[in-house]
mmCIF file of C-alpha atoms in Angstrom:
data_model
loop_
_atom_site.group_PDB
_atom_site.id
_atom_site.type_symbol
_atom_site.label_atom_id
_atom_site.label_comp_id
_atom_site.label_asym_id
_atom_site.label_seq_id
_atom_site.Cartn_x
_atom_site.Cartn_y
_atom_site.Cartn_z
ATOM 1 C CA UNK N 349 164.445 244.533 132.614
ATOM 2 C CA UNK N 350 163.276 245.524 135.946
ATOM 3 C CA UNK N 351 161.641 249.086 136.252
ATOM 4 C CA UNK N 352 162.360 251.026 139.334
ATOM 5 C CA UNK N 353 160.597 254.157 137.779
ATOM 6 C CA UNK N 354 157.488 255.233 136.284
ATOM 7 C CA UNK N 355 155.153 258.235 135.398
ATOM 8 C CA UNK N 356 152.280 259.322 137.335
ATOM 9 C CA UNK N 357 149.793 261.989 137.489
ATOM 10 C CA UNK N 358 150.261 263.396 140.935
ATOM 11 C CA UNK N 359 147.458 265.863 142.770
ATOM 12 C CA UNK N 360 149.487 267.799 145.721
ATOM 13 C CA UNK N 361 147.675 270.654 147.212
ATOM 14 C CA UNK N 362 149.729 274.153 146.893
ATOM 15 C CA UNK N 363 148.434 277.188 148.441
ATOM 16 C CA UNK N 364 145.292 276.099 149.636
ATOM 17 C CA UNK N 365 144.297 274.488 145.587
ATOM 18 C CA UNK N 366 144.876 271.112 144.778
ATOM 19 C CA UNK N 367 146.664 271.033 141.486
ATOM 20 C CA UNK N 368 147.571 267.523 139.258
ATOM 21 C CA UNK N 369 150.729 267.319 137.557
ATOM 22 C CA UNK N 370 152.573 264.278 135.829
ATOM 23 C CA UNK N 371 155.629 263.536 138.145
ATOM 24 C CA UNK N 372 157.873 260.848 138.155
ATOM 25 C CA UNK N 373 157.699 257.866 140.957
ATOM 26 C CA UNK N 374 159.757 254.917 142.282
ATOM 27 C CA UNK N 375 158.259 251.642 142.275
ATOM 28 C CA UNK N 376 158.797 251.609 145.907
ATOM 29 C CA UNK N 377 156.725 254.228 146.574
ATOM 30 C CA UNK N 378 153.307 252.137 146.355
ATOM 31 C CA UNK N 379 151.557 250.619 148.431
ATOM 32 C CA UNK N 380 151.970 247.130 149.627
ATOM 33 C CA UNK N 381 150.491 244.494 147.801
ATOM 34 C CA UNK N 382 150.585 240.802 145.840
ATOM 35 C CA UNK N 383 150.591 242.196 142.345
ATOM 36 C CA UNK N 384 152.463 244.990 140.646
ATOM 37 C CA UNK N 385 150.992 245.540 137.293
ATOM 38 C CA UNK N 386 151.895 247.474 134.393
ATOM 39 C CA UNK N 387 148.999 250.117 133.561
ATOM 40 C CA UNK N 388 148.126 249.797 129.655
ATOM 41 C CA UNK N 389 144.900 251.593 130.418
ATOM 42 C CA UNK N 390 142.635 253.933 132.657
ATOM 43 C CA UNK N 391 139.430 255.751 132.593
ATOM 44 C CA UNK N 392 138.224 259.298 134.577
ATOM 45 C CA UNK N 393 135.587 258.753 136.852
ATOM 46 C CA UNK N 394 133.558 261.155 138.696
ATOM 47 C CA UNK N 395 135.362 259.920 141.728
ATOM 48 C CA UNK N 396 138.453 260.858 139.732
ATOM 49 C CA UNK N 397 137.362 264.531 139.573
ATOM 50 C CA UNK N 398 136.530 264.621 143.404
ATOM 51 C CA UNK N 399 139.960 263.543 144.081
ATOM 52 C CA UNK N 400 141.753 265.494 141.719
ATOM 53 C CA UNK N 401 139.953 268.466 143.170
ATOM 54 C CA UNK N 402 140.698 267.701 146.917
ATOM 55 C CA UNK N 403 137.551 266.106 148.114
ATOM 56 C CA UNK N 404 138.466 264.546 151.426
ATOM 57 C CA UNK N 405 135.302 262.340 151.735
ATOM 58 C CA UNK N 406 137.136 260.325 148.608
ATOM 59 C CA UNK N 407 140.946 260.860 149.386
ATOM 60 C CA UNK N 408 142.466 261.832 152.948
ATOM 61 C CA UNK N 409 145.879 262.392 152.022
ATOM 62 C CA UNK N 410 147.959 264.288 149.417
ATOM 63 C CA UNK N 411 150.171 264.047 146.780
ATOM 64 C CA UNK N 412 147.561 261.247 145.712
ATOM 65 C CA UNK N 413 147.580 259.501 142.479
ATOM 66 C CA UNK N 414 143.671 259.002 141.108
ATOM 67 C CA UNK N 415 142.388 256.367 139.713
ATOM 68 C CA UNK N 416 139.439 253.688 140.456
ATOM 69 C CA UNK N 417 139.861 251.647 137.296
ATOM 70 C CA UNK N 418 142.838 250.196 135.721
ATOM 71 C CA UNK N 419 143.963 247.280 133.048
ATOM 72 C CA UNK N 420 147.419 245.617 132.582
ATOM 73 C CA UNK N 421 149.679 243.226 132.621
ATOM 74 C CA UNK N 422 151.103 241.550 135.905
ATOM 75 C CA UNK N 423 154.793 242.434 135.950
ATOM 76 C CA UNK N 424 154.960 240.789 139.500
ATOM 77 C CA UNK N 425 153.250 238.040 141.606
ATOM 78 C CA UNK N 426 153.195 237.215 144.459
ATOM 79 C CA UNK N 427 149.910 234.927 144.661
ATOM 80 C CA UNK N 428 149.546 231.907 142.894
ATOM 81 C CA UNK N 429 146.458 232.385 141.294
ATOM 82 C CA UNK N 430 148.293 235.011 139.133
ATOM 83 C CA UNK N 431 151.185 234.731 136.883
ATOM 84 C CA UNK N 432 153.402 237.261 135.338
ATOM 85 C CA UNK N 433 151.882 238.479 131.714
ATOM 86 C CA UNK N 434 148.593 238.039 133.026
ATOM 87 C CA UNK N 435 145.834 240.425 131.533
ATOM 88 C CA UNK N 436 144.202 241.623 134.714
ATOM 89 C CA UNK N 437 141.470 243.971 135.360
ATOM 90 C CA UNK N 438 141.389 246.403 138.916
ATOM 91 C CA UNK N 439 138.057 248.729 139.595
ATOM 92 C CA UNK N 440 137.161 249.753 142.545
ATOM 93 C CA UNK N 441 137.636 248.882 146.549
ATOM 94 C CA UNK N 442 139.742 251.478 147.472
ATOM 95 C CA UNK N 443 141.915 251.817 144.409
ATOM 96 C CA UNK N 444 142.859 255.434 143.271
ATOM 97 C CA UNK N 445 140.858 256.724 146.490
ATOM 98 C CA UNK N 446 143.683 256.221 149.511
ATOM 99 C CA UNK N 447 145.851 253.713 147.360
ATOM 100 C CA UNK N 448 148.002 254.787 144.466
ATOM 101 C CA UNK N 449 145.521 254.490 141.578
ATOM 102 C CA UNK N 450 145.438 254.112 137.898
ATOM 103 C CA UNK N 451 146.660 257.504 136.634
ATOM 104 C CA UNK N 452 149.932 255.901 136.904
ATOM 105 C CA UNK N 453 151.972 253.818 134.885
ATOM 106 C CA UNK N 454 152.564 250.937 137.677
ATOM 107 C CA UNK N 455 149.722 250.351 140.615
ATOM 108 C CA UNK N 456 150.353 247.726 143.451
ATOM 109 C CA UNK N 457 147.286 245.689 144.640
ATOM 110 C CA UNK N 458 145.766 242.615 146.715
ATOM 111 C CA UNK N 459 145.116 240.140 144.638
ATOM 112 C CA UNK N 460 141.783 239.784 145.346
ATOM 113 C CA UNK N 461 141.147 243.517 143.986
ATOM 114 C CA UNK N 462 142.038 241.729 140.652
ATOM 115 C CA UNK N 463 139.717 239.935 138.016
ATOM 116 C CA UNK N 464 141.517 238.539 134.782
ATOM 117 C CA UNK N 465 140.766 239.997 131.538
ATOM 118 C CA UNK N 466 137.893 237.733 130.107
ATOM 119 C CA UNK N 467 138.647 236.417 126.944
ATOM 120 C CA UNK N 468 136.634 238.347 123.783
ATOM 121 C CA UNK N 469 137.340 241.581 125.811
ATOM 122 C CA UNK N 470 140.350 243.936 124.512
ATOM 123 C CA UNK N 471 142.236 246.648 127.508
ATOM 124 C CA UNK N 472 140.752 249.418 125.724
ATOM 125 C CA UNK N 473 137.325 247.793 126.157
ATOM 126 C CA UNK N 474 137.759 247.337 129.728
ATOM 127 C CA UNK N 475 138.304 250.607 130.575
ATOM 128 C CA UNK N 476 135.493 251.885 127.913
ATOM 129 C CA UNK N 477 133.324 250.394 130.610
ATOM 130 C CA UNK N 478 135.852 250.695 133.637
ATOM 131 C CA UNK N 479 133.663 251.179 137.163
ATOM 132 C CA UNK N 480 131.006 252.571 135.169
ATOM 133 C CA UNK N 481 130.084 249.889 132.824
ATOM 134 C CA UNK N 482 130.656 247.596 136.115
ATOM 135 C CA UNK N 483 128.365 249.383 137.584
ATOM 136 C CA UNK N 484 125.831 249.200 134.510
ATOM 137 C CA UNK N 485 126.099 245.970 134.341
ATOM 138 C CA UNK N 486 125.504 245.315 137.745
ATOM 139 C CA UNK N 487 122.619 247.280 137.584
ATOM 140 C CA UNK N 488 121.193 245.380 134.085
ATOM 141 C CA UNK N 489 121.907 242.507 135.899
ATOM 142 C CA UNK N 490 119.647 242.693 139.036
ATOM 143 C CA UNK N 491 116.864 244.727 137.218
ATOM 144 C CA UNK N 492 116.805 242.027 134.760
ATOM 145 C CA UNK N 493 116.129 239.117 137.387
ATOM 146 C CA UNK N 494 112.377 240.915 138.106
ATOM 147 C CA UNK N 495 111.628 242.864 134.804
ATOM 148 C CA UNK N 496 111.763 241.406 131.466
ATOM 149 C CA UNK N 497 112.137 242.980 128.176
ATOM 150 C CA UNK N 498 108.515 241.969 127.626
ATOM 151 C CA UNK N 499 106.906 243.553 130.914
ATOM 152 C CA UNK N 500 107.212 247.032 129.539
ATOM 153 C CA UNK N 501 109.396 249.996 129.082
ATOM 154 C CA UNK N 502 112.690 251.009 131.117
ATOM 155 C CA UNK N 503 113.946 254.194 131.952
ATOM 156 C CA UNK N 504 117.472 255.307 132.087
ATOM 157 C CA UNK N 505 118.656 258.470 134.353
ATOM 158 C CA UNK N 506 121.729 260.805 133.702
ATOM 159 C CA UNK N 507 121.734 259.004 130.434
ATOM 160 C CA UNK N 508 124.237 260.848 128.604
ATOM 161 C CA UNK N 509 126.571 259.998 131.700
ATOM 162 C CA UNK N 510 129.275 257.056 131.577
ATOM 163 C CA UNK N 511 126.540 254.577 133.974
ATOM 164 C CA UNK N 512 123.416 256.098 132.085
ATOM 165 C CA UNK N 513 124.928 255.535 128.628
ATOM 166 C CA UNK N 514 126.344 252.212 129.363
ATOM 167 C CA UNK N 515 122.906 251.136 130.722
ATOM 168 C CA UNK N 516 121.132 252.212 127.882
ATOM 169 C CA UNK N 517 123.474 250.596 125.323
ATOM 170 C CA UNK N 518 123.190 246.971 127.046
ATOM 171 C CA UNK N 519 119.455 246.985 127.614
ATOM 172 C CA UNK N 520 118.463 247.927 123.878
ATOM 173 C CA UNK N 521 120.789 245.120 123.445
ATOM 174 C CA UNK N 522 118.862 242.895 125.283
ATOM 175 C CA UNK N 523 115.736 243.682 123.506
ATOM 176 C CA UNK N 524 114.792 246.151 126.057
ATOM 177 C CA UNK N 525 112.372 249.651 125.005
ATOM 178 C CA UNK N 526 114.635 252.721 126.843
ATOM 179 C CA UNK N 527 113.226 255.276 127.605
ATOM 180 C CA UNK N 528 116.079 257.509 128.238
ATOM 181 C CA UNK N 529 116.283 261.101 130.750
ATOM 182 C CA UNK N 530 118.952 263.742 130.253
ATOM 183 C CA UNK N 531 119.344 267.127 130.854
ATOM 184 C CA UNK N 532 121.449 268.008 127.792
ATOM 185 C CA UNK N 533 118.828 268.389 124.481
ATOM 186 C CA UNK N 534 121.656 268.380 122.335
ATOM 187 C CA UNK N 535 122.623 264.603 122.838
ATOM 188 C CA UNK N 536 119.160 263.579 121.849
ATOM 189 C CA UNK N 537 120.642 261.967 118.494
ATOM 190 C CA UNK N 538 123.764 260.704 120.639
ATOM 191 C CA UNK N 539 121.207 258.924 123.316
ATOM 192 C CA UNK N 540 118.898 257.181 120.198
ATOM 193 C CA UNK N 541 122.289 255.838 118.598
ATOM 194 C CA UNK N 542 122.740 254.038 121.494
ATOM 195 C CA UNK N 543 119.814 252.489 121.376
ATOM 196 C CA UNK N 544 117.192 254.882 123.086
ATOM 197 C CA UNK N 545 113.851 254.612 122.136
ATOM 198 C CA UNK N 546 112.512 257.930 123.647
ATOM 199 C CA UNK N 547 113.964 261.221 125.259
ATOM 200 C CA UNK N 548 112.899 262.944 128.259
ATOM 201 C CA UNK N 549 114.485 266.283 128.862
ATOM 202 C CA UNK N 550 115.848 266.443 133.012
ATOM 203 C CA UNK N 551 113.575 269.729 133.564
ATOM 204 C CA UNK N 552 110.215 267.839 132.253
ATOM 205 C CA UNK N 553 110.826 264.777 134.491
ATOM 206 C CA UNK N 554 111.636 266.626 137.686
ATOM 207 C CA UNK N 555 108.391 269.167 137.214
ATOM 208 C CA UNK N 556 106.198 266.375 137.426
ATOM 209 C CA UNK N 557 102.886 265.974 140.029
ATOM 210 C CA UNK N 558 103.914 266.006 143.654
ATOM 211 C CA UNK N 559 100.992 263.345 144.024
ATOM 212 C CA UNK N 560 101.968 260.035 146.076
ATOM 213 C CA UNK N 561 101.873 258.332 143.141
ATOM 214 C CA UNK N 562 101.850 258.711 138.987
ATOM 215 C CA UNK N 563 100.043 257.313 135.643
ATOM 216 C CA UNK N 564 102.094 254.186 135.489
ATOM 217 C CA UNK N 565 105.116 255.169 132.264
ATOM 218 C CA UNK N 566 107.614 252.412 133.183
ATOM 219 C CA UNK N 567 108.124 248.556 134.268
ATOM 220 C CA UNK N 568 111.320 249.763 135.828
ATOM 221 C CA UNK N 569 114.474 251.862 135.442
ATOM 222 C CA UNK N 570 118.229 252.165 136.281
ATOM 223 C CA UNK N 571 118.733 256.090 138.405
ATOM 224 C CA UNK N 572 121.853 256.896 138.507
ATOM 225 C CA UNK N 573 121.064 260.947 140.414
ATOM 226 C CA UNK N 574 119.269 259.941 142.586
ATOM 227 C CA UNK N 575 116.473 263.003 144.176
ATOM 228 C CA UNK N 576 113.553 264.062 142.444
ATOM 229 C CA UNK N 577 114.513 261.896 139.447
ATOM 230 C CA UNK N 578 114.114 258.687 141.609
ATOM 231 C CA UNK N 579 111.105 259.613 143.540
ATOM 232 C CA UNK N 580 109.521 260.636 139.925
ATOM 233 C CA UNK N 581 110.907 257.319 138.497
ATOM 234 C CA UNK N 582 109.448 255.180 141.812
ATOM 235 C CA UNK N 583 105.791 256.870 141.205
ATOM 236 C CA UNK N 584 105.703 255.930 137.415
ATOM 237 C CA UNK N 585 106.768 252.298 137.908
ATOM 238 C CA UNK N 586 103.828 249.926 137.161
ATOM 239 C CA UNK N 587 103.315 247.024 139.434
ATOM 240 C CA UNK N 588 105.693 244.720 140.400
ATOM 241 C CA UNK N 589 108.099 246.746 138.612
ATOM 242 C CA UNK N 590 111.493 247.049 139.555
ATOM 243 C CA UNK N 591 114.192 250.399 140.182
ATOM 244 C CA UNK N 592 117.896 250.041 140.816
ATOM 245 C CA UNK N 593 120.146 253.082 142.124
ATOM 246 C CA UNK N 594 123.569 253.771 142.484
ATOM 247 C CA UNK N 595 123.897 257.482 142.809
ATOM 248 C CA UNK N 596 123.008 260.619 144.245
ATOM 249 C CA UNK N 597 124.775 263.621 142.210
ATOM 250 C CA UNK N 598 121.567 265.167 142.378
ATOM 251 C CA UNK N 599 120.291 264.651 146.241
ATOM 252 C CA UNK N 600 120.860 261.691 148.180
ATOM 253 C CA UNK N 601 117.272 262.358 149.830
ATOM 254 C CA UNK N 602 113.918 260.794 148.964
ATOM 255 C CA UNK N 603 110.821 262.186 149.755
ATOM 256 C CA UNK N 604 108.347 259.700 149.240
ATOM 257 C CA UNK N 605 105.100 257.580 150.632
ATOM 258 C CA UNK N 606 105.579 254.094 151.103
ATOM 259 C CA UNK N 607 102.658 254.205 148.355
ATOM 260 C CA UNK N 608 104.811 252.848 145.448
ATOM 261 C CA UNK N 609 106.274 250.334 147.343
ATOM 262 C CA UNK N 610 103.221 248.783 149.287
ATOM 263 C CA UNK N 611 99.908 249.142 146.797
ATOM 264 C CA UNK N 612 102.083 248.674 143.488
ATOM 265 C CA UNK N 613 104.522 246.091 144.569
ATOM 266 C CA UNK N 614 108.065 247.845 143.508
ATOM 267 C CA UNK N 615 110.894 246.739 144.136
ATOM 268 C CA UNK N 616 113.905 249.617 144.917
ATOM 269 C CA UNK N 617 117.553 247.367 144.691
ATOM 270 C CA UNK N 618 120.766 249.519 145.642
ATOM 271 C CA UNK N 619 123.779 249.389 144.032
ATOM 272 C CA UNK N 620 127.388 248.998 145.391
ATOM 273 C CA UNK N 621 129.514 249.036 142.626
ATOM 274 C CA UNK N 622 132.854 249.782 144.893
ATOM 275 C CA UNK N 623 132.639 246.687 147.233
ATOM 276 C CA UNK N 624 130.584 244.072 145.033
ATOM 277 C CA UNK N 625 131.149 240.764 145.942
ATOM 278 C CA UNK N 626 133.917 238.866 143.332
ATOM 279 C CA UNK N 627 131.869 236.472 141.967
ATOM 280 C CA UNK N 628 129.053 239.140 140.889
ATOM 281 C CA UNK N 629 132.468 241.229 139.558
ATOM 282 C CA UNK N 630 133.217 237.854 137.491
ATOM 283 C CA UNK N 631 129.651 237.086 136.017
ATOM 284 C CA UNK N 632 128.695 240.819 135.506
ATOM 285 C CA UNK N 633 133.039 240.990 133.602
ATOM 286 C CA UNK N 634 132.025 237.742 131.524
ATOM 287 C CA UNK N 635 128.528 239.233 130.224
ATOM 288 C CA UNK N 636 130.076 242.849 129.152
ATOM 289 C CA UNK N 637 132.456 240.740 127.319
ATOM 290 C CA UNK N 638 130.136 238.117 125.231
ATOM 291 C CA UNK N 639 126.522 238.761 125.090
ATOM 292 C CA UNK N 640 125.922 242.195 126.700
ATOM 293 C CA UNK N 641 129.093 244.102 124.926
ATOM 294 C CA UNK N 642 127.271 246.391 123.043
ATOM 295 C CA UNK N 643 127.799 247.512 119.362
ATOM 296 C CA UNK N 644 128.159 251.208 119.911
ATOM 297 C CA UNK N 645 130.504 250.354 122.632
ATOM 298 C CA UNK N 646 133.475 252.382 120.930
ATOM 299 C CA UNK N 647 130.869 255.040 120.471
ATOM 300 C CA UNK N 648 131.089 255.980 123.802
ATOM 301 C CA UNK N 649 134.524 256.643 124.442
ATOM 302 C CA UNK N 650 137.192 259.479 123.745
ATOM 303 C CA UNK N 651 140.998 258.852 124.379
ATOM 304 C CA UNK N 652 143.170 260.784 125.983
ATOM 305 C CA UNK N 653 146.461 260.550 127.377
ATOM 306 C CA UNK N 654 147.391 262.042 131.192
ATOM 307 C CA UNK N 655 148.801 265.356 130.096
ATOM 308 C CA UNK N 656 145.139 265.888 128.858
ATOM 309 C CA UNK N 657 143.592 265.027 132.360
ATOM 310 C CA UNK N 658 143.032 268.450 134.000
ATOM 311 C CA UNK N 659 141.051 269.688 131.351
ATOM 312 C CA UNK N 660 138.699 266.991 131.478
ATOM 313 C CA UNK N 661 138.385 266.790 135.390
ATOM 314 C CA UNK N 662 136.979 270.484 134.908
ATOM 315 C CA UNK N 663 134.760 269.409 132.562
ATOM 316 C CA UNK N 664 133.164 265.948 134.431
ATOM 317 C CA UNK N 665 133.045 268.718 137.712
ATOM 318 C CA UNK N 666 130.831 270.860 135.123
ATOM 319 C CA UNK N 667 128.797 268.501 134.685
ATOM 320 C CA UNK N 668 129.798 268.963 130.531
ATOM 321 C CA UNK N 669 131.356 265.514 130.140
ATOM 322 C CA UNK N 670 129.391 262.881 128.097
ATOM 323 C CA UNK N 671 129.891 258.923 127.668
ATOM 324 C CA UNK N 672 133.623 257.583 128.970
ATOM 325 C CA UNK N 673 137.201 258.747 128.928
ATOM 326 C CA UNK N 674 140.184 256.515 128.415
ATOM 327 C CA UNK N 675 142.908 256.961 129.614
ATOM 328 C CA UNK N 676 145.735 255.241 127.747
ATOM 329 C CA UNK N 677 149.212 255.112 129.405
ATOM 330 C CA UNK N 678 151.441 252.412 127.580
ATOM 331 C CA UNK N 679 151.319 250.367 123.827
#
């Protein structure tokens, strides 16, 4: 039976405030695009929260329905390398930032937004790593091509955070040593089940020596802040170490001598998590779902459905959100 409607969770600004609401929408109201897919599951990213709340340098125009990751079941193809029932996967590009995201029942996409579900790899999984675990895995990926688990130590930033505790979860199962930084104390136990090795506390790490460069602590590390943690993380690399970053919620500025880089060899490797190219997207989806899938996977999740959304936008804009959320939206 064909559906012409569907539920979404709808930001609209009223009164100068940008409030989210669950509303009901037509199927033609999205976008144009090759597949329609049924939403079984989403996730709340920190993009999410900048949406919900109005940011403009995410989403220009309101009522907008967030969104960036989404899994599901094609209810409607128009490309032929995708068939109706197909277990597809949609993170990123510009999904749930100007395009009808996955706080919705139904989303509309290009095809080549779209990965299929890899097999070994349930929905709810998915979306337990969603853009973030993409992102972690990217990240494992290209630190692991310089730094092995054998060169030394790596250290995690905003560990407690969906990247940061994805990251640490897939190197300790790689045989990596993680040494892991957060600023909350109390998630010390929550950090070592997933594999951490040691805990830095945020305010230790950031009070270090302003010197060009540190007592070597590291062979690399995967920043997700960005700011002081970086530059602190860059000085305490040893040589021929390696850094990936993909994130600046703490400064998006570096102040730093070319010291690290030049007399100790380091390597600094950016992350793009929102416009990676496909086949990285396929290789990175095909490792979370065999060897990298951690054990504690589950451990860093907590359900929800959409009526339960504002509450935990306030809380990821807090800062007080830890691991992932999943949202679930059908059986």
């Amino acid at each position: 039976m064909e559906v012409n409607q569907f539920k979404s969770f709808v930001v609209e600004e009223q009164n100068g405030a940008f409030i989210g609401e669950i509303k009901t929408k037509n199927i033609t109201d999205l976008p144009a695009g090759d597949l329609l897919i049924k939403v079984s599951y989403s996730s709340l990213n920190y993009k999410d929260a900048l949406s919900a709340s109005g940011n403009k340098g995410v989403t220009r125009n309101f009522p907008h329905t967030p969104g960036i990751d989404a899994v599901g079941v094609i209810a409607k193809s128009e490309n032929d390398g995708f068939s109706i029932g197909d277990k597809v996967i949609v993170t990123s590009y510009d999904l749930g930032m100007n395009t009808a995201g996955g706080f919705g029942e139904y989303i509309r996409v290009p095809a080549e937004w779209t990965v299929k579900l890899p097999e070994n790899l349930s929905m709810k999984e998915a979306m337990i790593y969603g853009t973030a675990g993409l992102t972690a895995g990217m990240s494992v990926l290209r630190l692991s091509e310089l730094v092995k688990p054998e060169d030394g130590k790596i250290i995690v930033s905003g560990a407690s955070g969906g990247v940061g505790a994805l990251s640490v979860a897939i190197l300790s199962k790689l045989g990596y040593t993680v040494i892991a930084i957060t600023g909350k104390a109390h998630e010390k136990d929550y950090l070592m089940n997933l594999g951490a090795n040691e805990i830095i506390l945020r305010s230790d790490f950031e009070n270090l020596d302003k010197r060009p460069m540190l007592k070597p602590i590291c062979a690399g590390g995967i920043d997700t802040v960005g700011g002081v943690i970086l530059e602190n993380i860059i000085k305490s690399t040893t040589s021929m170490g390696a850094i990936t970053c993909c994130g600046n919620v703490a400064s998006p500025n570096l102040d730093l001598t070319v010291f690290p880089f030049i007399l100790r060899g380091i390597a600094l490797i950016g992350i793009d998590s929102q416009n990676y190219p496909m086949s990285y997207r396929r290789q990175v989806w095909n490792k979370l779902a065999k060897d990298w899938k951690p054990d504690q996977l589950s451990a860093t999740c907590d359900e929800i459905t959409l009526d339960a959304l504002p509450e935990k936008i306030a809380l990821m804009l807090q800062g007080k959100l830890k691991g992932r959320t999943v949202v679930k939206l059908a059986d």
